[in-house]
């Protein structure tokens, strides 16, 4: 039995390295999964630049498929060698937030809530950009993958698809609604797919990169607006006959996209925010109908846990969605530092990178 594995370790700002570290062992209610496919998230890039704090020595990564290698005491109904999808957010299933239905807000066994607390892998504990990963609260988080599905077909459900789809779910998009999605990065593209899935009658995609707009059209947008070539707010108002959209989705995390989202929603409409903001947001009376517009602003952190993953895999299995076009590049785990460079600099039309072990 091997005891040493490769892992991508954060050593400080812009200091990522593949190190050899011990393979984790499963404790109570934990499992160790042998990773077969993982990927890099925009959040990992923020961590690598020290824009989101994690401890030095932390193994990064929070999206993975693999096979169960070790099952700890208290985890029932799984087998060694079984293929599983691991959610980015790993709720405990028993705290105040989990039992109130807000899985992503899980505080675990701590009374104190911290923002993004349900996100543990590659954040508060070691992550999955490694040959093996320790899965906490394994009973609530190991999601068996149907045999008919490949690793590549399901890996993006762990984070970006779950997050992207949640924007329209949280906003309560109704059949025929008009939805504008601001930014078409990996999460925005999933938000575009999600709007279509929820039955939107018109999906307007906004971005400043032509290749991403082209991908948005391929994945279900009806209209693609190039942010730098036009006044997108005016164009959206024109398309909607001056009324505005039913739902605007913010998928970038900047004050500009947030404010534009607010500007284009109709009275009674909803701004559904997926971004993580590090700057102040401004709400101007003119963009907010002076507070008289019956508008709603909602935000969502990636829904996680086993049931969410199982539900999303059903959409793939029955061919409602295909996320594989988003995996534009492939690297082996040994070359993951190169993959970070490519991904963080958005070179070569990269959307998501498949990292194999
Ligand atoms: Zn992520
Ligand atoms: Zn919990």
Coordinates of C-alpha atoms and ligand atoms in Angstrom, one line a residue:
X1 CA 0.0 0.0 0.0
X2 CA 1.4 3.4 -0.9
X3 CA 1.6 5.9 2.0
X4 CA 2.9 9.0 0.1
X5 CA 1.0 11.0 -2.5
X6 CA 1.4 14.1 -4.7
X7 CA -0.5 17.2 -3.7
X8 CA -0.7 20.8 -4.8
X9 CA 0.3 22.8 -1.7
X10 CA -0.1 26.6 -1.1
X11 CA 3.1 27.9 0.5
X12 CA 2.3 31.6 0.2
X13 CA 1.4 34.2 -2.4
X14 CA 2.2 32.9 -5.9
X15 CA 4.0 30.0 -4.3
X16 CA 2.3 26.8 -5.3
X17 CA 4.2 23.5 -5.5
X18 CA 3.6 19.8 -6.0
X19 CA 4.8 18.2 -2.8
X20 CA 5.0 14.6 -1.6
X21 CA 2.8 14.3 1.5
X22 CA 1.3 11.4 3.5
X23 CA -1.9 9.9 2.2
X24 CA -4.6 10.9 4.7
X25 CA -6.4 8.3 6.9
X26 CA -10.1 8.2 7.5
X27 CA -11.4 9.0 11.0
X28 CA -14.9 8.8 12.3
X29 CA -17.5 9.8 9.6
X30 CA -14.8 10.4 7.1
X31 CA -13.7 8.7 3.9
X32 CA -10.5 8.8 1.8
X33 CA -11.1 9.0 -1.9
X34 CA -8.5 8.3 -4.6
X35 CA -8.9 11.2 -7.0
X36 CA -9.2 10.4 -10.7
X37 CA -10.2 13.8 -12.0
X38 CA -10.1 17.3 -10.5
X39 CA -10.0 20.9 -11.8
X40 CA -9.0 24.4 -10.8
X41 CA -11.5 27.1 -9.7
X42 CA -11.3 30.8 -9.9
X43 CA -11.4 30.8 -6.1
X44 CA -8.2 28.7 -6.1
X45 CA -6.5 31.5 -8.1
X46 CA -7.7 34.0 -5.5
X47 CA -6.2 31.8 -2.8
X48 CA -2.9 31.5 -4.7
X49 CA -2.7 35.3 -4.7
X50 CA -3.6 35.5 -1.0
X51 CA -6.8 37.3 -1.8
X52 CA -8.7 34.7 0.2
X53 CA -6.9 33.5 3.4
X54 CA -6.0 29.9 3.8
X55 CA -3.2 28.5 6.0
X56 CA 0.2 27.9 4.5
X57 CA 0.7 24.2 3.8
X58 CA -2.9 23.8 2.7
X59 CA -3.6 21.4 -0.2
X60 CA -5.9 23.3 -2.5
X61 CA -8.9 22.1 -4.7
X62 CA -12.6 21.5 -4.0
X63 CA -14.0 19.7 -7.1
X64 CA -13.2 16.0 -7.7
X65 CA -14.3 12.6 -8.8
X66 CA -12.6 9.5 -7.6
X67 CA -13.0 6.1 -6.0
X68 CA -13.4 5.3 -2.4
X69 CA -10.1 4.2 -0.9
X70 CA -10.9 4.0 2.8
X71 CA -14.1 4.2 4.8
X72 CA -14.0 5.5 8.4
X73 CA -16.2 4.3 11.3
X74 CA -19.8 5.5 11.1
X75 CA -20.0 5.7 7.3
X76 CA -22.5 3.2 6.0
X77 CA -23.8 2.1 2.6
X78 CA -20.6 2.6 0.6
X79 CA -17.9 0.2 -0.8
X80 CA -14.2 0.5 -1.4
X81 CA -13.6 1.1 -5.1
X82 CA -17.0 2.8 -5.6
X83 CA -16.8 5.9 -7.8
X84 CA -18.1 9.1 -6.2
X85 CA -18.4 12.8 -6.9
X86 CA -17.4 15.0 -4.1
X87 CA -19.2 18.3 -3.7
X88 CA -17.3 21.6 -3.3
X89 CA -19.4 22.3 -0.2
X90 CA -19.4 19.5 2.3
X91 CA -22.2 20.1 4.9
X92 CA -22.2 18.2 8.2
X93 CA -25.9 17.5 7.9
X94 CA -26.6 18.1 11.6
X95 CA -25.9 21.7 12.6
X96 CA -28.4 24.6 12.9
X97 CA -27.9 25.7 9.3
X98 CA -28.0 22.2 7.8
X99 CA -31.2 21.4 9.7
X100 CA -32.6 24.7 8.6
X101 CA -32.0 23.8 4.9
X102 CA -29.1 26.2 4.4
X103 CA -26.5 23.5 3.7
X104 CA -23.9 25.8 2.3
X105 CA -23.9 27.9 5.4
X106 CA -23.0 24.8 7.5
X107 CA -21.1 25.7 10.7
X108 CA -20.2 22.1 11.6
X109 CA -19.6 21.5 15.2
X110 CA -18.7 25.1 15.9
X111 CA -21.3 27.5 17.2
X112 CA -19.7 30.4 15.4
X113 CA -20.7 30.9 11.8
X114 CA -18.0 32.0 9.4
X115 CA -18.7 33.2 5.8
X116 CA -18.3 30.3 3.4
X117 CA -18.0 27.9 6.4
X118 CA -19.6 25.0 4.5
X119 CA -16.8 25.2 2.0
X120 CA -14.1 23.1 3.7
X121 CA -12.0 21.3 1.1
X122 CA -9.0 23.4 0.0
X123 CA -10.1 26.1 2.5
X124 CA -10.3 25.1 6.1
X125 CA -9.1 21.5 5.5
X126 CA -6.9 19.9 2.8
X127 CA -8.4 19.8 -0.7
X128 CA -8.5 17.4 -3.6
X129 CA -5.8 18.6 -6.0
X130 CA -3.9 15.5 -4.9
X131 CA -3.8 11.8 -5.5
X132 CA -6.1 11.3 -2.4
X133 CA -8.4 13.5 -0.4
X134 CA -10.0 13.1 3.0
X135 CA -13.8 13.7 2.7
X136 CA -15.4 15.1 5.9
X137 CA -18.9 14.2 6.9
X138 CA -18.6 11.4 4.3
X139 CA -22.1 10.1 4.9
X140 CA -23.6 13.4 3.7
X141 CA -21.1 14.0 1.0
X142 CA -20.1 11.0 -1.1
X143 CA -22.3 10.9 -4.2
X144 CA -22.1 7.6 -6.1
X145 CA -21.6 8.2 -9.9
X146 CA -23.9 6.2 -12.2
X147 CA -21.8 3.7 -14.3
X148 CA -23.0 5.3 -17.6
X149 CA -21.4 8.6 -16.8
X150 CA -17.7 9.5 -17.2
X151 CA -15.6 11.5 -14.8
X152 CA -15.5 14.4 -17.2
X153 CA -19.3 14.5 -17.5
X154 CA -19.8 15.0 -13.8
X155 CA -16.8 16.8 -12.3
X156 CA -18.1 20.3 -13.0
X157 CA -21.3 19.6 -11.1
X158 CA -19.3 19.8 -7.8
X159 CA -19.0 23.5 -7.9
X160 CA -19.6 25.7 -11.0
X161 CA -22.8 24.0 -12.3
X162 CA -24.3 23.7 -8.8
X163 CA -23.5 27.4 -8.3
X164 CA -24.5 28.6 -11.7
X165 CA -27.8 26.8 -11.8
X166 CA -28.7 28.0 -8.3
X167 CA -28.9 31.6 -9.5
X168 CA -32.1 30.9 -11.5
X169 CA -33.4 28.5 -8.8
X170 CA -33.0 31.1 -6.1
X171 CA -34.5 33.8 -8.3
X172 CA -37.5 31.6 -9.0
X173 CA -37.3 31.9 -12.8
X174 CA -40.6 31.1 -14.3
X175 CA -41.5 29.7 -17.7
X176 CA -40.9 32.3 -20.4
X177 CA -39.0 34.8 -18.2
X178 CA -36.4 37.0 -19.6
X179 CA -33.0 36.6 -17.9
X180 CA -29.8 38.5 -18.4
X181 CA -26.5 36.9 -17.2
X182 CA -23.7 39.2 -16.5
X183 CA -20.3 37.6 -17.2
X184 CA -19.8 34.3 -19.1
X185 CA -16.9 32.8 -17.2
X186 CA -17.3 29.1 -16.2
X187 CA -19.9 30.0 -13.5
X188 CA -21.7 32.5 -15.8
X189 CA -21.9 29.9 -18.5
X190 CA -23.5 27.5 -16.1
X191 CA -25.9 30.3 -15.0
X192 CA -26.8 30.6 -18.7
X193 CA -27.4 26.9 -19.0
X194 CA -29.4 27.0 -15.7
X195 CA -31.6 29.9 -16.9
X196 CA -32.5 27.8 -20.0
X197 CA -33.1 24.7 -17.8
X198 CA -35.5 26.7 -15.6
X199 CA -37.6 27.6 -18.6
X200 CA -36.5 31.2 -19.4
X201 CA -38.0 32.3 -22.7
X202 CA -35.1 34.7 -23.5
X203 CA -31.6 34.4 -22.1
X204 CA -29.3 37.4 -22.7
X205 CA -25.6 36.7 -22.1
X206 CA -23.1 39.6 -21.4
X207 CA -19.3 39.4 -21.5
X208 CA -16.3 41.2 -22.9
X209 CA -14.6 38.1 -24.5
X210 CA -16.0 37.0 -27.9
X211 CA -15.1 33.3 -27.4
X212 CA -17.1 33.2 -24.2
X213 CA -20.1 34.8 -25.9
X214 CA -19.9 32.2 -28.6
X215 CA -19.8 29.5 -26.0
X216 CA -22.8 31.1 -24.3
X217 CA -24.8 30.9 -27.5
X218 CA -23.8 27.3 -27.9
X219 CA -24.9 26.5 -24.4
X220 CA -28.3 28.1 -24.6
X221 CA -28.2 31.9 -24.7
X222 CA -30.4 33.5 -27.2
X223 CA -28.6 36.8 -27.4
X224 CA -24.9 37.6 -26.8
X225 CA -23.9 41.2 -25.9
X226 CA -20.3 42.3 -26.1
X227 CA -19.8 44.5 -23.1
X228 CA -17.1 46.7 -24.6
X229 CA -18.8 47.3 -27.9
X230 CA -22.0 48.8 -26.6
X231 CA -24.0 50.2 -23.7
X232 CA -25.3 46.8 -22.5
X233 CA -27.8 48.4 -20.1
X234 CA -29.4 50.4 -22.9
X235 CA -29.3 47.4 -25.2
X236 CA -31.1 45.2 -22.7
X237 CA -33.7 47.8 -22.0
X238 CA -34.2 48.1 -25.8
X239 CA -34.5 44.3 -26.2
X240 CA -37.1 44.2 -23.4
X241 CA -39.2 47.0 -24.8
X242 CA -38.0 49.4 -22.1
X243 CA -39.3 47.3 -19.3
X244 CA -36.2 45.4 -18.2
X245 CA -35.6 41.7 -17.5
X246 CA -37.4 39.6 -15.0
X247 CA -34.2 38.3 -13.5
X248 CA -30.6 39.5 -13.8
X249 CA -27.8 37.2 -12.7
X250 CA -24.4 38.6 -11.5
X251 CA -21.7 36.0 -12.1
X252 CA -18.4 38.0 -11.7
X253 CA -18.3 39.6 -8.3
X254 CA -17.6 43.2 -9.3
X255 CA -19.5 46.3 -8.3
X256 CA -20.0 47.2 -12.0
X257 CA -21.8 43.9 -12.9
X258 CA -23.9 44.2 -9.7
X259 CA -25.0 47.7 -10.5
X260 CA -25.7 46.9 -14.1
X261 CA -27.8 43.9 -12.9
X262 CA -29.8 46.2 -10.7
X263 CA -30.3 48.7 -13.5
X264 CA -31.8 46.2 -15.9
X265 CA -34.3 44.4 -13.7
X266 CA -37.9 45.4 -14.1
X267 CA -40.1 46.5 -11.2
X268 CA -40.9 43.3 -9.3
X269 CA -37.8 41.7 -10.8
X270 CA -34.9 39.9 -9.1
X271 CA -31.2 40.4 -9.0
X272 CA -29.6 37.0 -8.3
X273 CA -26.0 37.4 -7.2
X274 CA -23.4 34.7 -7.4
X275 CA -20.3 36.9 -7.1
X276 CA -17.9 37.1 -4.2
X277 CA -17.4 40.8 -3.6
X278 CA -14.3 42.4 -2.1
X279 CA -15.3 46.0 -2.8
X280 CA -18.2 48.2 -1.7
X281 CA -21.4 47.9 -3.7
X282 CA -23.4 51.0 -4.5
X283 CA -27.1 51.1 -4.7
X284 CA -28.3 54.3 -6.3
X285 CA -31.9 55.4 -5.8
X286 CA -32.3 55.8 -9.6
X287 CA -31.2 52.2 -10.2
X288 CA -33.4 50.9 -7.4
X289 CA -36.6 52.7 -8.4
X290 CA -36.1 54.8 -5.2
X291 CA -37.0 51.7 -3.2
X292 CA -40.5 51.6 -4.6
X293 CA -40.0 48.9 -7.2
X294 CA -40.8 45.7 -5.3
X295 CA -37.4 44.3 -6.3
X296 CA -35.6 41.5 -4.7
X297 CA -31.8 40.9 -4.3
X298 CA -30.8 37.3 -3.5
X299 CA -27.4 35.7 -3.2
X300 CA -26.4 32.0 -3.1
X301 CA -23.3 30.0 -2.1
X302 CA -22.8 26.8 -4.1
X303 CA -25.4 24.2 -2.9
X304 CA -23.4 21.1 -1.9
X305 CA -24.0 17.7 -0.2
X306 CA -24.8 14.3 -1.6
X307 CA -28.4 14.9 -2.6
X308 CA -27.6 18.0 -4.6
X309 CA -24.9 16.1 -6.5
X310 CA -27.2 13.1 -7.1
X311 CA -29.9 15.4 -8.4
X312 CA -27.5 17.2 -10.8
X313 CA -26.1 13.9 -12.1
X314 CA -29.6 13.0 -13.1
X315 CA -29.6 16.0 -15.5
X316 CA -26.5 14.7 -17.1
X317 CA -27.6 11.1 -17.2
X318 CA -30.9 12.0 -19.0
X319 CA -29.0 14.3 -21.4
X320 CA -30.6 17.6 -20.2
X321 CA -27.1 19.1 -19.9
X322 CA -23.6 18.5 -21.2
X323 CA -20.8 20.4 -19.4
X324 CA -17.9 18.7 -21.2
X325 CA -17.4 21.6 -23.7
X326 CA -16.3 23.7 -20.7
X327 CA -13.3 21.4 -20.1
X328 CA -11.1 23.0 -22.7
X329 CA -7.6 21.8 -21.5
X330 CA -6.2 18.7 -19.9
X331 CA -3.1 18.3 -17.6
X332 CA -1.7 15.7 -15.4
X333 CA -1.5 16.5 -11.7
X334 CA 2.3 16.7 -12.0
X335 CA 1.8 19.7 -14.3
X336 CA -0.8 21.4 -12.3
X337 CA 1.3 24.5 -11.6
X338 CA 1.5 25.1 -15.4
X339 CA -2.3 24.6 -15.5
X340 CA -2.7 27.3 -12.8
X341 CA -0.6 29.7 -15.0
X342 CA -2.7 29.1 -18.0
X343 CA -6.0 29.3 -16.1
X344 CA -5.2 32.4 -14.1
X345 CA -4.0 34.3 -17.2
X346 CA -7.0 33.0 -19.2
X347 CA -4.7 32.1 -22.0
X348 CA -5.6 30.0 -25.1
X349 CA -9.4 30.3 -24.6
X350 CA -9.3 28.3 -21.4
X351 CA -12.6 27.8 -19.5
X352 CA -11.8 24.9 -17.2
X353 CA -8.9 22.5 -17.0
X354 CA -9.2 18.8 -16.5
X355 CA -6.5 17.6 -14.1
X356 CA -6.0 13.8 -14.2
X357 CA -4.0 11.7 -11.8
Ligands
LIG1 ZN1 -14.9 26.8 -6.7
LIG2 ZN1 -23.9 21.6 9.1

